[in-house]
Amino acid sequence: MNSQLRRAVAMAAVSALGVTVLAACGGGSDGGKSDGTASKTVTLVGHDSFAVSDTVLKAFTEQTGYTVKVLKSGDAGTALNKEILTKGSPQGDVFFGVDNTLLSRALDNDLFTPYEAKGLDRVADEVQLDAEKHRVTPVDTGDICVNYDKKYFADKKLAPPETFADLAKPAYKDLLVVENAATSSPGLGFLLGTVGTFGESGWQDYWKKLDANGVKVVDGWEQAYNEEFSGSAGGKKAGADRPLVVSYASSPPVEVLYAEPQPAEAPTGVATGTCFRQIEFAGLLQGAKNEAGGKALLDFLIGDAFQEDMPLNMFVNPVVEGAKLPELFTRHGAVVEKPATVAPKTIADKREQWVRSWSSLVLK
Amino acid sequence: MAGPVVFFAVFFAYPVTAIVGRGLHDGGAWQFGRVAEVAGRPEILRVLWFTTWQALASTALTLLIALPGAYVLARFHFPGRRLLRAVVTVPFVLPTVVVGTAFLALIGRGGLLDELWGVRLDTTVWAILLAHVFFNYAVVVRTVGGLWAQLDPRQEEAARVLGAGRFTAWRRVTLPALVPSLAAAALMVFLFTFTSFGVVQILGGPTFSTLEVEIYRQTADLLDLPTAAVLTLIQFAAVGAILAVHARTVRRRESTLRLVDPARTARRPRGAGQWALLAGVVATVLVLLVAPLAVLVERSFDTPGGYGLAYYRALTVVDSRGGTFLVPPVEAIRNSLEYAAAATAISVVVGGLAAAALTRRAGRLVRGFDALLMLPLGVSAVTVGFGFLIALDEPPLDLRTSWILVPLAQALVGVPFVVRIMLPVLRAVDARLREAASVLGASPLRAWREVDLPLVRRALLVAAGFAFAVSLGEFGATVFIARPDNPTLPVAVARLLGRPGELNYGQAMALSTVLMAVCAVALLALERIRPDKTSGEF
């Protein structure tokens, strides 16, 4: 009898697991089956860094009647590749987050339906890289730059580096950590920055000098920033010993924003002569179920509400002239006057080859 | 057997074939010539060589270090045994990004080893090997220990009464009985380390690369599907070869065993030798497994204003600055538990049915199926993820944005564990008991319930626990599958780590600690519902 009872208890436990599953079915599902109301929902597919305030999305719904559903689809490269794979039967209506390093891949694959978004006249010409056909709409810009640990340089009474050329000087030996250009987008951006600065014939010599000057390469931004860079919160805890890291011009304001209490001055600074400019675009996906909603969303992405919300959510700069930047951003962020650039077509043609030469130069 | 076959055909074979096919089918013709071309490249050969030898070394090292642990946890009764068993499984669920950080704190610059003896391992292959031991310790302890605990110690004692020495008795009696589960554990560790991704990326730096890392790079970064397809086929071939060797060596040795209730086999350690063994195992676990975990816990409390709960409190509120999430990060706990529960249920049902079918039938076809069940462990998450994306995009299988896709992908990794843990135990059940029950008039279902179930219940729970842990920690496939904005714990940790700022880093550490705790509590609960002593009587 006793053992019967125990057996029953065990069976109950196993079936309890089954019940949890049923509960899970009830709780977790809201995708896939909502196609019946597709006309009222517009789906934005973005990379993992996409972020927006709830209030801003609500404002869009009030203005247009469309509810935005956001699908985060991996890092920038992966998200784009997924769209290329599912071309014609896309997961959403609008894709956000293809940048100038990947733009040609997207355009060559005919991913987008042309649409000239309303308000494009307020967007600077130099970021409109597809101005003739309007297959993509520029949404934001961001600069990949070397960040430095202010405390380290103050303690050593050493001026922080300012330019690419500085980084190869003996004073900064063994101080810089960069990301693998083959696997990380800031890593690739930094490599492209050196190509843009030293030209297709000179960048390899520059990297030889960097290598001789003790540059360290790690695989991803998380590692470089959180484990190797002495200026970040994670780096301090890990006892990191590299005061120079490839990150973003907007990283210092974020260090302030996410500190408690917020310091008067950011712990890190930006070497403004080491920057490569990324421009991010959005586009209406071919085969979108809700084209009208998608177009309205593209208009909205370059509207003031969204543009002014971006800096503290995605830590990028608005492309619309006259969009107000938050004070925190202007005070701690760096203004990059002359970022390095490389034409998207050249990047598309040469990237593979550059990354390969870079790998054999720097990774042994 | 039909159920599992359909499951694997639809959710594994079809998507993987679709993505590999996409890579090799170009311009209306199959491009098989590419296979030889890619496979002949020197850098690919180098990657293949490194992949193989580091996996062999990792497997050997893991077995060496974890087997004493499996023995101690199976045979000794001591306070804190359940806790220890749960603790060793925790590393298994942690995201590699997080573990990499913790591991560097021990073996990297300024780490414990560095301070004590000036030893730094962070750029050597030792870091990779030790991290593999860290992750896979539980595989050996749970797979081997599960069976070991149920072996009747009286058989070994009988051999000793007949004059065999302690070691001879063990070698002749216990070892042969353990071989199937040992081989299963070795196989799983090998497959995990052969397809190692995060560990190699973080601890090996950019200089070491495995096939898996290369497949990821070719697929996700470069969209070079032809090369990725060839690499996937190479990985398939390698895994297939390993499975074939495994099948040959193990099958001959599997035999009916006398299984007893685990509670009857464990006793308090006796004598200095056994106590020393226990102490040694506990010390190993503390240094190798607990220390890195403790580093993470410590960092999660280490706020700028001294030790405190600030980072944990931040997890429960929506970030007013916008932030990475529109919901408080703690929501990820619920998502993770729901996904893991669903994945566990799928794994147990599919894996249980498959294991039962494999026990009952023999023959080439069945053996082929046995091997097929293990293949998901040897296939890269990115291949499966992209495969899902292009294969499951039409009704009735347009599941791309459905929540069920995540548990399904996680179950693909969970099922092999369930099968491997259940099979040795099921095969060990004496068929005569079942036959006797049938002769006495029991229906097949009743015979299963009365004969098999009591014996395999423990294995079932161990398997469920493993499937649960695997799902909880699964990152690669989960992160790939588009889903509404409800991240799992590992995904949330990765997102927090992806932004600068003290609070984000602190929250990532706090959330990792929560992930550990959730895993440990879930496993302890599973251990608790294990029926006790009387279940063995039938």
PDB file of C-alpha atoms in Angstrom, chain B residues 357-535:
ATOM      1  CA  ALA B 357      12.183   1.341 -28.815  1.00  0.00           C
ATOM      2  CA  LEU B 358      15.942   0.861 -28.940  1.00  0.00           C
ATOM      3  CA  THR B 359      15.852  -1.572 -26.033  1.00  0.00           C
ATOM      4  CA  ARG B 360      13.165  -3.737 -27.516  1.00  0.00           C
ATOM      5  CA  ARG B 361      14.361  -4.042 -31.057  1.00  0.00           C
ATOM      6  CA  ALA B 362      17.614  -4.893 -32.705  1.00  0.00           C
ATOM      7  CA  GLY B 363      18.908  -4.771 -36.226  1.00  0.00           C
ATOM      8  CA  ARG B 364      20.717  -2.447 -38.507  1.00  0.00           C
ATOM      9  CA  LEU B 365      17.912   0.049 -38.931  1.00  0.00           C
ATOM     10  CA  VAL B 366      17.489   0.523 -35.228  1.00  0.00           C
ATOM     11  CA  ARG B 367      21.204   0.912 -34.708  1.00  0.00           C
ATOM     12  CA  GLY B 368      21.265   3.561 -37.412  1.00  0.00           C
ATOM     13  CA  PHE B 369      18.502   5.366 -35.595  1.00  0.00           C
ATOM     14  CA  ASP B 370      20.457   5.131 -32.360  1.00  0.00           C
ATOM     15  CA  ALA B 371      23.322   6.973 -34.020  1.00  0.00           C
ATOM     16  CA  LEU B 372      21.000   9.491 -35.626  1.00  0.00           C
ATOM     17  CA  LEU B 373      19.705  10.492 -32.212  1.00  0.00           C
ATOM     18  CA  MET B 374      23.176  11.628 -31.215  1.00  0.00           C
ATOM     19  CA  LEU B 375      23.807  13.721 -34.288  1.00  0.00           C
ATOM     20  CA  PRO B 376      22.243  16.937 -32.922  1.00  0.00           C
ATOM     21  CA  LEU B 377      25.069  17.110 -30.389  1.00  0.00           C
ATOM     22  CA  GLY B 378      27.510  17.152 -33.255  1.00  0.00           C
ATOM     23  CA  VAL B 379      25.800  19.787 -35.375  1.00  0.00           C
ATOM     24  CA  SER B 380      26.386  23.455 -34.911  1.00  0.00           C
ATOM     25  CA  ALA B 381      23.619  25.569 -33.421  1.00  0.00           C
ATOM     26  CA  VAL B 382      23.916  28.078 -36.219  1.00  0.00           C
ATOM     27  CA  THR B 383      23.281  25.370 -38.813  1.00  0.00           C
ATOM     28  CA  VAL B 384      20.169  24.240 -36.992  1.00  0.00           C
ATOM     29  CA  GLY B 385      19.044  27.825 -36.412  1.00  0.00           C
ATOM     30  CA  PHE B 386      19.432  28.893 -40.032  1.00  0.00           C
ATOM     31  CA  GLY B 387      17.922  25.580 -41.100  1.00  0.00           C
ATOM     32  CA  PHE B 388      14.815  26.250 -39.028  1.00  0.00           C
ATOM     33  CA  LEU B 389      14.575  29.655 -40.587  1.00  0.00           C
ATOM     34  CA  ILE B 390      14.505  28.519 -44.196  1.00  0.00           C
ATOM     35  CA  ALA B 391      12.792  25.155 -43.741  1.00  0.00           C
ATOM     36  CA  LEU B 392       9.977  25.938 -41.346  1.00  0.00           C
ATOM     37  CA  ASP B 393       8.581  28.935 -43.171  1.00  0.00           C
ATOM     38  CA  GLU B 394       5.462  27.562 -44.812  1.00  0.00           C
ATOM     39  CA  PRO B 395       2.152  26.452 -43.349  1.00  0.00           C
ATOM     40  CA  PRO B 396       1.499  24.127 -41.639  1.00  0.00           C
ATOM     41  CA  LEU B 397       5.062  24.460 -40.418  1.00  0.00           C
ATOM     42  CA  ASP B 398       5.470  28.236 -40.375  1.00  0.00           C
ATOM     43  CA  LEU B 399       6.916  28.226 -36.913  1.00  0.00           C
ATOM     44  CA  ARG B 400       9.535  30.927 -37.342  1.00  0.00           C
ATOM     45  CA  THR B 401       7.985  33.359 -34.932  1.00  0.00           C
ATOM     46  CA  SER B 402       6.319  30.796 -32.718  1.00  0.00           C
ATOM     47  CA  TRP B 403       7.518  30.390 -29.137  1.00  0.00           C
ATOM     48  CA  ILE B 404       7.568  26.589 -29.549  1.00  0.00           C
ATOM     49  CA  LEU B 405      10.633  26.839 -31.772  1.00  0.00           C
ATOM     50  CA  VAL B 406      12.873  27.583 -28.793  1.00  0.00           C
ATOM     51  CA  PRO B 407      11.883  24.491 -26.747  1.00  0.00           C
ATOM     52  CA  LEU B 408      12.046  22.386 -29.906  1.00  0.00           C
ATOM     53  CA  ALA B 409      15.607  23.492 -30.626  1.00  0.00           C
ATOM     54  CA  GLN B 410      16.551  22.959 -26.988  1.00  0.00           C
ATOM     55  CA  ALA B 411      14.965  19.503 -26.985  1.00  0.00           C
ATOM     56  CA  LEU B 412      17.175  18.506 -29.904  1.00  0.00           C
ATOM     57  CA  VAL B 413      20.091  18.776 -27.496  1.00  0.00           C
ATOM     58  CA  GLY B 414      18.144  17.338 -24.559  1.00  0.00           C
ATOM     59  CA  VAL B 415      16.955  14.156 -26.280  1.00  0.00           C
ATOM     60  CA  PRO B 416      20.412  12.626 -26.771  1.00  0.00           C
ATOM     61  CA  PHE B 417      21.009  12.965 -23.030  1.00  0.00           C
ATOM     62  CA  VAL B 418      17.735  11.310 -22.160  1.00  0.00           C
ATOM     63  CA  VAL B 419      18.460   8.450 -24.548  1.00  0.00           C
ATOM     64  CA  ARG B 420      22.059   7.969 -23.362  1.00  0.00           C
ATOM     65  CA  ILE B 421      21.112   7.990 -19.692  1.00  0.00           C
ATOM     66  CA  MET B 422      18.073   5.745 -20.110  1.00  0.00           C
ATOM     67  CA  LEU B 423      19.564   3.192 -22.483  1.00  0.00           C
ATOM     68  CA  PRO B 424      22.169   1.567 -20.221  1.00  0.00           C
ATOM     69  CA  VAL B 425      19.596   1.257 -17.448  1.00  0.00           C
ATOM     70  CA  LEU B 426      16.819  -0.006 -19.704  1.00  0.00           C
ATOM     71  CA  ARG B 427      19.119  -2.505 -21.374  1.00  0.00           C
ATOM     72  CA  ALA B 428      20.229  -3.707 -17.980  1.00  0.00           C
ATOM     73  CA  VAL B 429      16.681  -4.651 -17.012  1.00  0.00           C
ATOM     74  CA  ASP B 430      16.319  -8.393 -17.125  1.00  0.00           C
ATOM     75  CA  ALA B 431      13.907  -9.217 -19.960  1.00  0.00           C
ATOM     76  CA  ARG B 432      12.832 -12.316 -18.062  1.00  0.00           C
ATOM     77  CA  LEU B 433      11.095 -10.147 -15.489  1.00  0.00           C
ATOM     78  CA  ARG B 434       9.041  -8.619 -18.253  1.00  0.00           C
ATOM     79  CA  GLU B 435       8.343 -12.017 -19.776  1.00  0.00           C
ATOM     80  CA  ALA B 436       7.313 -13.380 -16.424  1.00  0.00           C
ATOM     81  CA  ALA B 437       4.864 -10.535 -16.015  1.00  0.00           C
ATOM     82  CA  SER B 438       3.395 -11.226 -19.453  1.00  0.00           C
ATOM     83  CA  VAL B 439       3.081 -14.908 -18.740  1.00  0.00           C
ATOM     84  CA  LEU B 440       1.217 -14.030 -15.586  1.00  0.00           C
ATOM     85  CA  GLY B 441      -1.254 -12.087 -17.730  1.00  0.00           C
ATOM     86  CA  ALA B 442      -0.017  -8.491 -17.581  1.00  0.00           C
ATOM     87  CA  SER B 443      -0.632  -6.302 -20.600  1.00  0.00           C
ATOM     88  CA  PRO B 444       2.514  -4.775 -22.178  1.00  0.00           C
ATOM     89  CA  LEU B 445       1.640  -1.422 -20.637  1.00  0.00           C
ATOM     90  CA  ARG B 446       1.119  -2.968 -17.230  1.00  0.00           C
ATOM     91  CA  ALA B 447       4.328  -4.962 -17.552  1.00  0.00           C
ATOM     92  CA  TRP B 448       6.176  -1.751 -18.360  1.00  0.00           C
ATOM     93  CA  ARG B 449       4.606   0.076 -15.459  1.00  0.00           C
ATOM     94  CA  GLU B 450       5.225  -2.677 -12.946  1.00  0.00           C
ATOM     95  CA  VAL B 451       8.617  -3.906 -14.113  1.00  0.00           C
ATOM     96  CA  ASP B 452      10.484  -1.226 -16.047  1.00  0.00           C
ATOM     97  CA  LEU B 453       9.179   1.947 -14.510  1.00  0.00           C
ATOM     98  CA  PRO B 454      10.255   1.287 -10.916  1.00  0.00           C
ATOM     99  CA  LEU B 455      13.754   0.498 -12.142  1.00  0.00           C
ATOM    100  CA  VAL B 456      14.124   3.343 -14.575  1.00  0.00           C
ATOM    101  CA  ARG B 457      12.339   6.012 -12.608  1.00  0.00           C
ATOM    102  CA  ARG B 458      15.569   7.238 -11.169  1.00  0.00           C
ATOM    103  CA  ALA B 459      17.267   7.314 -14.540  1.00  0.00           C
ATOM    104  CA  LEU B 460      14.233   9.122 -15.906  1.00  0.00           C
ATOM    105  CA  LEU B 461      14.543  11.818 -13.280  1.00  0.00           C
ATOM    106  CA  VAL B 462      18.286  12.130 -13.809  1.00  0.00           C
ATOM    107  CA  ALA B 463      17.616  12.456 -17.520  1.00  0.00           C
ATOM    108  CA  ALA B 464      14.866  15.001 -16.982  1.00  0.00           C
ATOM    109  CA  GLY B 465      17.172  16.988 -14.732  1.00  0.00           C
ATOM    110  CA  PHE B 466      19.809  17.012 -17.403  1.00  0.00           C
ATOM    111  CA  ALA B 467      17.424  17.970 -20.155  1.00  0.00           C
ATOM    112  CA  PHE B 468      16.171  20.770 -17.924  1.00  0.00           C
ATOM    113  CA  ALA B 469      19.675  22.040 -17.238  1.00  0.00           C
ATOM    114  CA  VAL B 470      20.614  21.850 -20.907  1.00  0.00           C
ATOM    115  CA  SER B 471      17.546  23.854 -21.891  1.00  0.00           C
ATOM    116  CA  LEU B 472      18.078  26.396 -19.155  1.00  0.00           C
ATOM    117  CA  GLY B 473      21.602  27.107 -20.316  1.00  0.00           C
ATOM    118  CA  GLU B 474      21.148  26.700 -24.049  1.00  0.00           C
ATOM    119  CA  PHE B 475      22.321  29.820 -25.815  1.00  0.00           C
ATOM    120  CA  GLY B 476      23.492  29.132 -29.344  1.00  0.00           C
ATOM    121  CA  ALA B 477      20.235  27.974 -30.900  1.00  0.00           C
ATOM    122  CA  THR B 478      18.022  30.093 -28.657  1.00  0.00           C
ATOM    123  CA  VAL B 479      19.710  33.307 -29.616  1.00  0.00           C
ATOM    124  CA  PHE B 480      19.288  32.432 -33.264  1.00  0.00           C
ATOM    125  CA  ILE B 481      15.622  31.842 -33.304  1.00  0.00           C
ATOM    126  CA  ALA B 482      13.530  34.916 -33.758  1.00  0.00           C
ATOM    127  CA  ARG B 483      10.997  35.241 -31.019  1.00  0.00           C
ATOM    128  CA  PRO B 484       8.895  37.976 -29.536  1.00  0.00           C
ATOM    129  CA  ASP B 485      10.799  40.073 -27.124  1.00  0.00           C
ATOM    130  CA  ASN B 486      11.081  37.622 -24.267  1.00  0.00           C
ATOM    131  CA  PRO B 487      14.696  36.649 -23.710  1.00  0.00           C
ATOM    132  CA  THR B 488      15.856  33.650 -21.715  1.00  0.00           C
ATOM    133  CA  LEU B 489      18.312  34.127 -18.858  1.00  0.00           C
ATOM    134  CA  PRO B 490      21.472  33.450 -20.881  1.00  0.00           C
ATOM    135  CA  VAL B 491      20.259  35.711 -23.669  1.00  0.00           C
ATOM    136  CA  ALA B 492      19.488  38.470 -21.161  1.00  0.00           C
ATOM    137  CA  VAL B 493      22.943  38.117 -19.597  1.00  0.00           C
ATOM    138  CA  ALA B 494      24.570  38.383 -23.001  1.00  0.00           C
ATOM    139  CA  ARG B 495      22.573  41.513 -23.796  1.00  0.00           C
ATOM    140  CA  LEU B 496      23.531  43.194 -20.538  1.00  0.00           C
ATOM    141  CA  LEU B 497      27.188  42.351 -21.116  1.00  0.00           C
ATOM    142  CA  GLY B 498      26.867  43.876 -24.559  1.00  0.00           C
ATOM    143  CA  ARG B 499      26.600  47.413 -23.185  1.00  0.00           C
ATOM    144  CA  PRO B 500      29.111  49.505 -21.309  1.00  0.00           C
ATOM    145  CA  GLY B 501      28.403  50.803 -17.836  1.00  0.00           C
ATOM    146  CA  GLU B 502      28.767  49.627 -14.282  1.00  0.00           C
ATOM    147  CA  LEU B 503      25.092  48.909 -13.719  1.00  0.00           C
ATOM    148  CA  ASN B 504      24.797  46.765 -16.835  1.00  0.00           C
ATOM    149  CA  TYR B 505      27.860  44.733 -15.900  1.00  0.00           C
ATOM    150  CA  GLY B 506      26.639  44.335 -12.317  1.00  0.00           C
ATOM    151  CA  GLN B 507      23.211  43.256 -13.475  1.00  0.00           C
ATOM    152  CA  ALA B 508      24.775  40.701 -15.825  1.00  0.00           C
ATOM    153  CA  MET B 509      26.664  39.199 -12.878  1.00  0.00           C
ATOM    154  CA  ALA B 510      23.536  39.266 -10.702  1.00  0.00           C
ATOM    155  CA  LEU B 511      21.470  37.627 -13.414  1.00  0.00           C
ATOM    156  CA  SER B 512      24.144  34.937 -13.876  1.00  0.00           C
ATOM    157  CA  THR B 513      23.980  34.267 -10.159  1.00  0.00           C
ATOM    158  CA  VAL B 514      20.202  33.999 -10.430  1.00  0.00           C
ATOM    159  CA  LEU B 515      20.655  31.538 -13.306  1.00  0.00           C
ATOM    160  CA  MET B 516      22.927  29.409 -11.110  1.00  0.00           C
ATOM    161  CA  ALA B 517      20.461  29.520  -8.265  1.00  0.00           C
ATOM    162  CA  VAL B 518      17.488  28.640 -10.467  1.00  0.00           C
ATOM    163  CA  CYS B 519      19.400  25.704 -11.892  1.00  0.00           C
ATOM    164  CA  ALA B 520      20.537  24.458  -8.484  1.00  0.00           C
ATOM    165  CA  VAL B 521      17.054  24.760  -6.987  1.00  0.00           C
ATOM    166  CA  ALA B 522      15.428  23.019  -9.935  1.00  0.00           C
ATOM    167  CA  LEU B 523      17.904  20.146  -9.730  1.00  0.00           C
ATOM    168  CA  LEU B 524      17.522  19.847  -5.961  1.00  0.00           C
ATOM    169  CA  ALA B 525      13.756  19.696  -6.427  1.00  0.00           C
ATOM    170  CA  LEU B 526      14.156  16.937  -9.002  1.00  0.00           C
ATOM    171  CA  GLU B 527      16.362  15.007  -6.587  1.00  0.00           C
ATOM    172  CA  ARG B 528      13.734  15.397  -3.884  1.00  0.00           C
ATOM    173  CA  ILE B 529      10.868  13.924  -5.840  1.00  0.00           C
ATOM    174  CA  ARG B 530      12.930  10.803  -6.334  1.00  0.00           C
ATOM    175  CA  PRO B 531      11.075   8.052  -4.558  1.00  0.00           C
ATOM    176  CA  ASP B 532      13.016   6.580  -1.662  1.00  0.00           C
ATOM    177  CA  LYS B 533      13.984   3.180  -0.358  1.00  0.00           C
ATOM    178  CA  THR B 534      10.783   1.221  -0.820  1.00  0.00           C
ATOM    179  CA  SER B 535      10.534   1.764  -4.559  1.00  0.00           C
TER     180      SER B 535
END
